[in-house]
Amino acid sequence: QVQLVESGGGSVQAGGSLRLSCAPIGRFLEIREMGFYRQPPGKARELVAVIPKSGATQYSDSVQGRFTISRGDVTVYLHMNDLKPEDTAVYYCKMVFAFSDTTETSDFWGQGAQVTVSS
């Protein structure tokens, strides 16, 4: 079993910056994809950015040009610049793991980190 541990987040004024990070605890063979999603108050969870092991990084239109996702060997980071009040949400990391040398994968989610942007 794998557990994802998120850190970062907090409260800032509009125009400010924050960074989120997420790392797994546990045993696995490979991380196929890393990403961040967010859930604004009263709304559904939505994709923010994903970075696959190979392939193109994907961003939502609302954060393109302001947020940057990056990854190390097992850690994923979300650098958030020029934050806006509409970015206020709980941010969740998600990783797609392979536990054997097959096409089978499993998704795991972090505990969530609150980001609050005031105007």
N, CA and C atoms as an extended XYZ file, in Angstrom:
357
Properties=species:S:1:pos:R:3:atomname:S:1:resname:S:1:resid:I:1 pbc="F F F"
N         0.842       -1.191        0.000 N   GLN     1
C         0.000        0.000        0.000 CA  GLN     1
C         0.880        1.245        0.000 C   GLN     1
N         0.397        2.297       -0.622 N   VAL     2
C         1.132        3.538       -0.738 CA  VAL     2
C         0.327        4.662       -0.111 C   VAL     2
N         1.023        5.581        0.522 N   GLN     3
C         0.393        6.776        1.077 CA  GLN     3
C         1.088        7.985        0.473 C   GLN     3
N         0.302        8.988        0.081 N   LEU     4
C         0.867       10.228       -0.442 CA  LEU     4
C         0.791       11.296        0.636 C   LEU     4
N         1.895       11.996        0.829 N   VAL     5
C         1.963       13.041        1.845 CA  VAL     5
C         2.177       14.381        1.157 C   VAL     5
N         1.213       15.271        1.336 N   GLU     6
C         1.293       16.607        0.759 CA  GLU     6
C         1.812       17.597        1.770 C   GLU     6
N         2.481       18.647        1.279 N   SER     7
C         2.892       19.748        2.141 CA  SER     7
C         2.822       21.036        1.336 C   SER     7
N         2.797       22.141        2.059 N   GLY     8
C         2.690       23.432        1.414 CA  GLY     8
C         1.285       23.973        1.537 C   GLY     8
N         0.966       24.914        0.676 N   GLY     9
C        -0.334       25.563        0.743 CA  GLY     9
C        -0.314       26.690        1.755 C   GLY     9
N        -1.493       27.206        2.077 N   GLY    10
C        -1.597       28.294        3.034 CA  GLY    10
C        -2.459       29.418        2.500 C   GLY    10
N        -2.263       30.606        3.075 N   SER    11
C        -3.063       31.773        2.707 CA  SER    11
C        -2.155       32.877        2.186 C   SER    11
N        -2.549       33.478        1.075 N   VAL    12
C        -1.799       34.583        0.492 CA  VAL    12
C        -2.766       35.598       -0.074 C   VAL    12
N        -2.256       36.770       -0.367 N   GLN    13
C        -3.036       37.781       -1.059 CA  GLN    13
C        -2.907       37.572       -2.561 C   GLN    13
N        -3.864       38.084       -3.285 N   ALA    14
C        -3.842       37.984       -4.745 CA  ALA    14
C        -2.513       38.513       -5.288 C   ALA    14
N        -1.990       37.774       -6.265 N   GLY    15
C        -0.693       38.119       -6.834 CA  GLY    15
C         0.468       37.397       -6.189 C   GLY    15
N         0.218       36.748       -5.077 N   GLY    16
C         1.278       36.048       -4.362 CA  GLY    16
C         1.570       34.685       -4.946 C   GLY    16
N         2.499       33.984       -4.290 N   SER    17
C         2.945       32.671       -4.765 CA  SER    17
C         2.948       31.663       -3.619 C   SER    17
N         2.729       30.425       -3.984 N   LEU    18
C         2.810       29.319       -3.043 CA  LEU    18
C         3.371       28.098       -3.771 C   LEU    18
N         3.857       27.131       -2.990 N   ARG    19
C         4.325       25.896       -3.581 CA  ARG    19
C         3.743       24.711       -2.824 C   ARG    19
N         3.298       23.723       -3.558 N   LEU    20
C         2.847       22.454       -2.995 CA  LEU    20
C         3.843       21.367       -3.381 C   LEU    20
N         3.997       20.407       -2.501 N   SER    21
C         4.804       19.246       -2.833 CA  SER    21
C         4.076       17.992       -2.355 C   SER    21
N         4.432       16.874       -2.943 N   CYS    22
C         3.770       15.613       -2.632 CA  CYS    22
C         4.746       14.480       -2.871 C   CYS    22
N         4.855       13.573       -1.917 N   ALA    23
C         5.765       12.449       -2.044 CA  ALA    23
C         5.105       11.190       -1.509 C   ALA    23
N         5.443       10.049       -2.075 N   PRO    24
C         4.838        8.800       -1.619 CA  PRO    24
C         5.638        8.132       -0.498 C   PRO    24
N         4.914        7.400        0.330 N   ILE    25
C         5.511        6.509        1.319 CA  ILE    25
C         5.011        5.114        1.004 C   ILE    25
N         5.933        4.170        0.858 N   GLY    26
C         5.531        2.804        0.543 CA  GLY    26
C         6.351        2.241       -0.598 C   GLY    26
N         6.031        1.018       -0.967 N   ARG    27
C         6.786        0.321       -1.997 CA  ARG    27
C         5.981        0.259       -3.287 C   ARG    27
N         6.646        0.486       -4.400 N   PHE    28
C         6.022        0.426       -5.711 CA  PHE    28
C         7.113        0.202       -6.736 C   PHE    28
N         6.722       -0.151       -7.928 N   LEU    29
C         7.695       -0.374       -8.986 CA  LEU    29
C         8.002        0.913       -9.742 C   LEU    29
N         6.952        1.660      -10.048 N   GLU    30
C         7.141        2.810      -10.928 CA  GLU    30
C         5.976        3.783      -10.747 C   GLU    30
N         6.259        5.068      -10.916 N   ILE    31
C         5.209        6.094      -10.935 CA  ILE    31
C         4.960        6.466      -12.384 C   ILE    31
N         3.774        6.157      -12.865 N   ARG    32
C         3.461        6.394      -14.271 CA  ARG    32
C         3.022        7.830      -14.533 C   ARG    32
N         2.391        8.447      -13.541 N   GLU    33
C         1.891        9.811      -13.726 CA  GLU    33
C         1.769       10.489      -12.367 C   GLU    33
N         2.053       11.796      -12.344 N   MET    34
C         1.881       12.611      -11.141 CA  MET    34
C         1.029       13.814      -11.506 C   MET    34
N         0.232       14.291      -10.562 N   GLY    35
C        -0.586       15.437      -10.885 CA  GLY    35
C        -1.214       16.081       -9.664 C   GLY    35
N        -1.803       17.238       -9.900 N   PHE    36
C        -2.555       17.957       -8.868 CA  PHE    36
C        -3.943       18.252       -9.402 C   PHE    36
N        -4.927       18.098       -8.517 N   TYR    37
C        -6.310       18.450       -8.773 CA  TYR    37
C        -6.741       19.386       -7.658 C   TYR    37
N        -7.841       20.092       -7.868 N   ARG    38
C        -8.338       20.978       -6.811 CA  ARG    38
C        -9.853       20.930       -6.745 C   ARG    38
N       -10.369       21.231       -5.559 N   GLN    39
C       -11.804       21.283       -5.346 CA  GLN    39
C       -12.160       22.602       -4.691 C   GLN    39
N       -12.682       23.557       -5.482 N   PRO    40
C       -13.112       24.836       -4.907 CA  PRO    40
C       -14.338       24.615       -4.028 C   PRO    40
N       -14.625       25.547       -3.129 N   PRO    41
C       -15.786       25.403       -2.250 CA  PRO    41
C       -17.080       25.222       -3.044 C   PRO    41
N       -17.824       24.170       -2.739 N   GLY    42
C       -19.108       23.928       -3.379 CA  GLY    42
C       -19.040       23.439       -4.810 C   GLY    42
N       -17.845       23.099       -5.277 N   LYS    43
C       -17.699       22.660       -6.663 CA  LYS    43
C       -17.042       21.284       -6.734 C   LYS    43
N       -17.049       20.714       -7.930 N   ALA    44
C       -16.454       19.402       -8.136 CA  ALA    44
C       -14.928       19.505       -8.251 C   ALA    44
N       -14.280       18.374       -8.000 N   ARG    45
C       -12.830       18.330       -8.157 CA  ARG    45
C       -12.462       18.472       -9.634 C   ARG    45
N       -11.394       19.219       -9.908 N   GLU    46
C       -10.988       19.476      -11.286 CA  GLU    46
C        -9.487       19.338      -11.437 C   GLU    46
N        -9.078       19.015      -12.650 N   LEU    47
C        -7.653       18.873      -12.939 CA  LEU    47
C        -6.975       20.238      -12.925 C   LEU    47
N        -5.780       20.284      -12.334 N   VAL    48
C        -4.948       21.481      -12.379 CA  VAL    48
C        -3.781       21.255      -13.353 C   VAL    48
N        -3.015       20.195      -13.092 N   ALA    49
C        -1.866       19.898      -13.938 CA  ALA    49
C        -1.448       18.452      -13.724 C   ALA    49
N        -0.995       17.818      -14.781 N   VAL    50
C        -0.466       16.462      -14.684 CA  VAL    50
C         0.838       16.383      -15.450 C   VAL    50
N         1.743       15.528      -14.960 N   ILE    51
C         3.018       15.324      -15.625 CA  ILE    51
C         3.251       13.822      -15.682 C   ILE    51
N         3.209       13.257      -16.867 N   PRO    52
C         3.402       11.820      -17.001 CA  PRO    52
C         4.882       11.451      -16.953 C   PRO    52
N         5.153       10.157      -16.785 N   LYS    53
C         6.534        9.681      -16.800 CA  LYS    53
C         7.167       10.001      -18.147 C   LYS    53
N         6.397        9.837      -19.199 N   SER    54
C         6.831       10.252      -20.525 CA  SER    54
C         5.644       10.886      -21.216 C   SER    54
N         5.894       11.911      -21.991 N   GLY    55
C         4.805       12.602      -22.648 CA  GLY    55
C         4.698       14.032      -22.184 C   GLY    55
N         3.707       14.719      -22.717 N   ALA    56
C         3.569       16.149      -22.490 CA  ALA    56
C         2.879       16.454      -21.157 C   ALA    56
N         3.322       17.504      -20.505 N   THR    57
C         2.658       18.026      -19.323 CA  THR    57
C         1.354       18.703      -19.741 C   THR    57
N         0.336       18.564      -18.916 N   GLN    58
C        -0.975       19.123      -19.230 CA  GLN    58
C        -1.409       20.076      -18.123 C   GLN    58
N        -1.933       21.227      -18.500 N   TYR    59
C        -2.445       22.219      -17.557 CA  TYR    59
C        -3.884       22.566      -17.901 C   TYR    59
N        -4.656       22.935      -16.881 N   SER    60
C        -5.975       23.472      -17.160 CA  SER    60
C        -5.799       24.884      -17.726 C   SER    60
N        -6.768       25.308      -18.499 N   ASP    61
C        -6.695       26.636      -19.111 CA  ASP    61
C        -6.605       27.732      -18.051 C   ASP    61
N        -7.240       27.517      -16.911 N   SER    62
C        -7.311       28.558      -15.894 CA  SER    62
C        -5.981       28.811      -15.195 C   SER    62
N        -5.048       27.867      -15.271 N   VAL    63
C        -3.763       28.050      -14.582 CA  VAL    63
C        -2.598       28.139      -15.550 C   VAL    63
N        -2.850       27.870      -16.818 N   GLN    64
C        -1.777       27.904      -17.816 CA  GLN    64
C        -1.041       29.242      -17.759 C   GLN    64
N         0.287       29.169      -17.701 N   GLY    65
C         1.092       30.380      -17.663 CA  GLY    65
C         1.336       30.926      -16.265 C   GLY    65
N         0.603       30.438      -15.273 N   ARG    66
C         0.786       30.901      -13.892 CA  ARG    66
C         1.320       29.795      -12.983 C   ARG    66
N         0.931       28.571      -13.237 N   PHE    67
C         1.351       27.425      -12.421 CA  PHE    67
C         2.348       26.591      -13.225 C   PHE    67
N         3.286       25.975      -12.499 N   THR    68
C         4.253       25.076      -13.117 CA  THR    68
C         4.350       23.806      -12.290 C   THR    68
N         4.169       22.679      -12.942 N   ILE    69
C         4.328       21.392      -12.284 CA  ILE    69
C         5.694       20.820      -12.660 C   ILE    69
N         6.354       20.244      -11.677 N   SER    70
C         7.661       19.635      -11.928 CA  SER    70
C         7.778       18.395      -11.054 C   SER    70
N         8.721       17.538      -11.385 N   ARG    71
C         8.861       16.302      -10.624 CA  ARG    71
C        10.318       15.933      -10.440 C   ARG    71
N        10.595       15.299       -9.304 N   GLY    72
C        11.861       14.651       -9.093 CA  GLY    72
C        11.658       13.168       -9.292 C   GLY    72
N        12.500       12.352       -8.694 N   ASP    73
C        12.346       10.905       -8.841 CA  ASP    73
C        11.016       10.426       -8.290 C   ASP    73
N        10.629       10.895       -7.123 N   VAL    74
C         9.378       10.445       -6.502 CA  VAL    74
C         8.531       11.590       -5.980 C   VAL    74
N         9.004       12.813       -6.075 N   THR    75
C         8.270       13.967       -5.545 CA  THR    75
C         7.748       14.827       -6.682 C   THR    75
N         6.539       15.341       -6.494 N   VAL    76
C         5.963       16.258       -7.473 CA  VAL    76
C         5.732       17.606       -6.801 C   VAL    76
N         5.956       18.665       -7.556 N   TYR    77
C         5.822       20.028       -7.049 CA  TYR    77
C         4.848       20.814       -7.925 C   TYR    77
N         4.114       21.717       -7.277 N   LEU    78
C         3.272       22.646       -8.016 CA  LEU    78
C         3.647       24.051       -7.554 C   LEU    78
N         4.267       24.802       -8.448 N   HIS    79
C         4.637       26.175       -8.176 CA  HIS    79
C         3.509       27.056       -8.693 C   HIS    79
N         2.913       27.830       -7.793 N   MET    80
C         1.746       28.636       -8.126 CA  MET    80
C         2.111       30.105       -7.990 C   MET    80
N         2.086       30.812       -9.119 N   ASN    81
C         2.405       32.240       -9.148 CA  ASN    81
C         1.180       33.037       -9.558 C   ASN    81
N         1.211       34.334       -9.255 N   ASP    82
C         0.122       35.238       -9.617 CA  ASP    82
C        -1.226       34.650       -9.205 C   ASP    82
N        -1.310       34.239       -7.965 N   LEU    83
C        -2.531       33.594       -7.476 CA  LEU    83
C        -3.700       34.555       -7.465 C   LEU    83
N        -4.877       34.013       -7.748 N   LYS    84
C        -6.112       34.776       -7.808 CA  LYS    84
C        -7.109       34.209       -6.805 C   LYS    84
N        -8.072       35.019       -6.356 N   PRO    85
C        -9.076       34.499       -5.406 CA  PRO    85
C        -9.775       33.243       -5.924 C   PRO    85
N        -9.966       33.134       -7.225 N   GLU    86
C       -10.641       31.955       -7.782 CA  GLU    86
C        -9.776       30.695       -7.739 C   GLU    86
N        -8.515       30.838       -7.337 N   ASP    87
C        -7.662       29.668       -7.130 CA  ASP    87
C        -7.880       29.049       -5.751 C   ASP    87
N        -8.667       29.687       -4.912 N   THR    88
C        -8.955       29.153       -3.584 CA  THR    88
C        -9.624       27.792       -3.688 C   THR    88
N        -9.033       26.800       -3.046 N   ALA    89
C        -9.525       25.430       -3.147 CA  ALA    89
C        -8.694       24.530       -2.244 C   ALA    89
N        -9.172       23.299       -2.081 N   VAL    90
C        -8.330       22.248       -1.506 CA  VAL    90
C        -7.625       21.568       -2.676 C   VAL    90
N        -6.322       21.497       -2.607 N   TYR    91
C        -5.517       20.919       -3.682 CA  TYR    91
C        -5.085       19.504       -3.297 C   TYR    91
N        -5.327       18.565       -4.195 N   TYR    92
C        -5.001       17.159       -3.966 CA  TYR    92
C        -3.964       16.694       -4.986 C   TYR    92
N        -2.943       15.996       -4.528 N   CYS    93
C        -2.053       15.362       -5.481 CA  CYS    93
C        -2.572       13.954       -5.767 C   CYS    93
N        -2.248       13.480       -6.936 N   LYS    94
C        -2.594       12.126       -7.341 CA  LYS    94
C        -1.413       11.515       -8.075 C   LYS    94
N        -1.133       10.270       -7.779 N   MET    95
C        -0.087        9.546       -8.488 CA  MET    95
C        -0.641        8.232       -8.992 C   MET    95
N        -0.184        7.836      -10.145 N   VAL    96
C        -0.564        6.576      -10.758 CA  VAL    96
C         0.634        5.632      -10.647 C   VAL    96
N         0.441        4.544       -9.918 N   PHE    97
C         1.541        3.631       -9.614 CA  PHE    97
C         1.398        2.317      -10.370 C   PHE    97
N         2.539        1.760      -10.731 N   ALA    98
C         2.624        0.382      -11.192 CA  ALA    98
C         3.346       -0.414      -10.110 C   ALA    98
N         2.769       -1.578       -9.783 N   PHE    99
C         3.364       -2.418       -8.753 CA  PHE    99
C         3.996       -3.677       -9.335 C   PHE    99
N         3.802       -3.874      -10.633 N   SER   100
C         4.428       -4.992      -11.322 CA  SER   100
C         4.686       -4.560      -12.756 C   SER   100
N         5.433       -5.385      -13.465 N   ASP   101
C         5.818       -5.026      -14.822 CA  ASP   101
C         4.719       -5.393      -15.811 C   ASP   101
N         3.534       -4.824      -15.564 N   THR   102
C         2.387       -5.042      -16.453 CA  THR   102
C         1.752       -3.687      -16.740 C   THR   102
N         0.652       -3.707      -17.444 N   THR   103
C        -0.048       -2.449      -17.738 CA  THR   103
C        -0.972       -2.031      -16.602 C   THR   103
N        -1.130       -2.890      -15.587 N   GLU   104
C        -2.046       -2.581      -14.490 CA  GLU   104
C        -1.482       -1.481      -13.609 C   GLU   104
N        -2.321       -0.499      -13.280 N   THR   105
C        -1.910        0.610      -12.424 CA  THR   105
C        -2.970        0.878      -11.362 C   THR   105
N        -2.586        1.632      -10.331 N   SER   106
C        -3.504        2.033       -9.276 CA  SER   106
C        -3.296        3.497       -8.961 C   SER   106
N        -4.393        4.194       -8.705 N   ASP   107
C        -4.347        5.616       -8.359 CA  ASP   107
C        -4.383        5.794       -6.850 C   ASP   107
N        -3.556        6.716       -6.362 N   PHE   108
C        -3.577        7.090       -4.956 CA  PHE   108
C        -3.641        8.611       -4.854 C   PHE   108
N        -4.339        9.077       -3.807 N   TRP   109
C        -4.544       10.511       -3.603 CA  TRP   109
C        -3.900       10.968       -2.300 C   TRP   109
N        -3.435       12.232       -2.312 N   GLY   110
C        -2.960       12.849       -1.095 CA  GLY   110
C        -4.110       13.294       -0.208 C   GLY   110
N        -3.756       13.797        0.973 N   GLN   111
C        -4.775       14.168        1.969 CA  GLN   111
C        -5.406       15.517        1.678 C   GLN   111
N        -4.813       16.293        0.773 N   GLY   112
C        -5.338       17.603        0.442 CA  GLY   112
C        -4.634       18.713        1.205 C   GLY   112
N        -4.488       19.858        0.542 N   ALA   113
C        -3.869       21.038        1.156 CA  ALA   113
C        -4.703       22.257        0.800 C   ALA   113
N        -5.046       23.030        1.799 N   GLN   114
C        -5.874       24.219        1.587 CA  GLN   114
C        -5.033       25.364        1.039 C   GLN   114
N        -5.523       25.962       -0.025 N   VAL   115
C        -4.943       27.184       -0.576 CA  VAL   115
C        -6.028       28.245       -0.564 C   VAL   115
N        -5.768       29.356        0.102 N   THR   116
C        -6.728       30.448        0.204 CA  THR   116
C        -6.080       31.726       -0.306 C   THR   116
N        -6.731       32.348       -1.273 N   VAL   117
C        -6.212       33.580       -1.872 CA  VAL   117
C        -7.219       34.696       -1.608 C   VAL   117
N        -6.773       35.735       -0.953 N   SER   118
C        -7.650       36.856       -0.631 CA  SER   118
C        -7.400       38.014       -1.588 C   SER   118
N        -8.456       38.770       -1.833 N   SER   119
C        -8.333       39.888       -2.782 CA  SER   119
C        -7.866       41.155       -2.089 C   SER   119
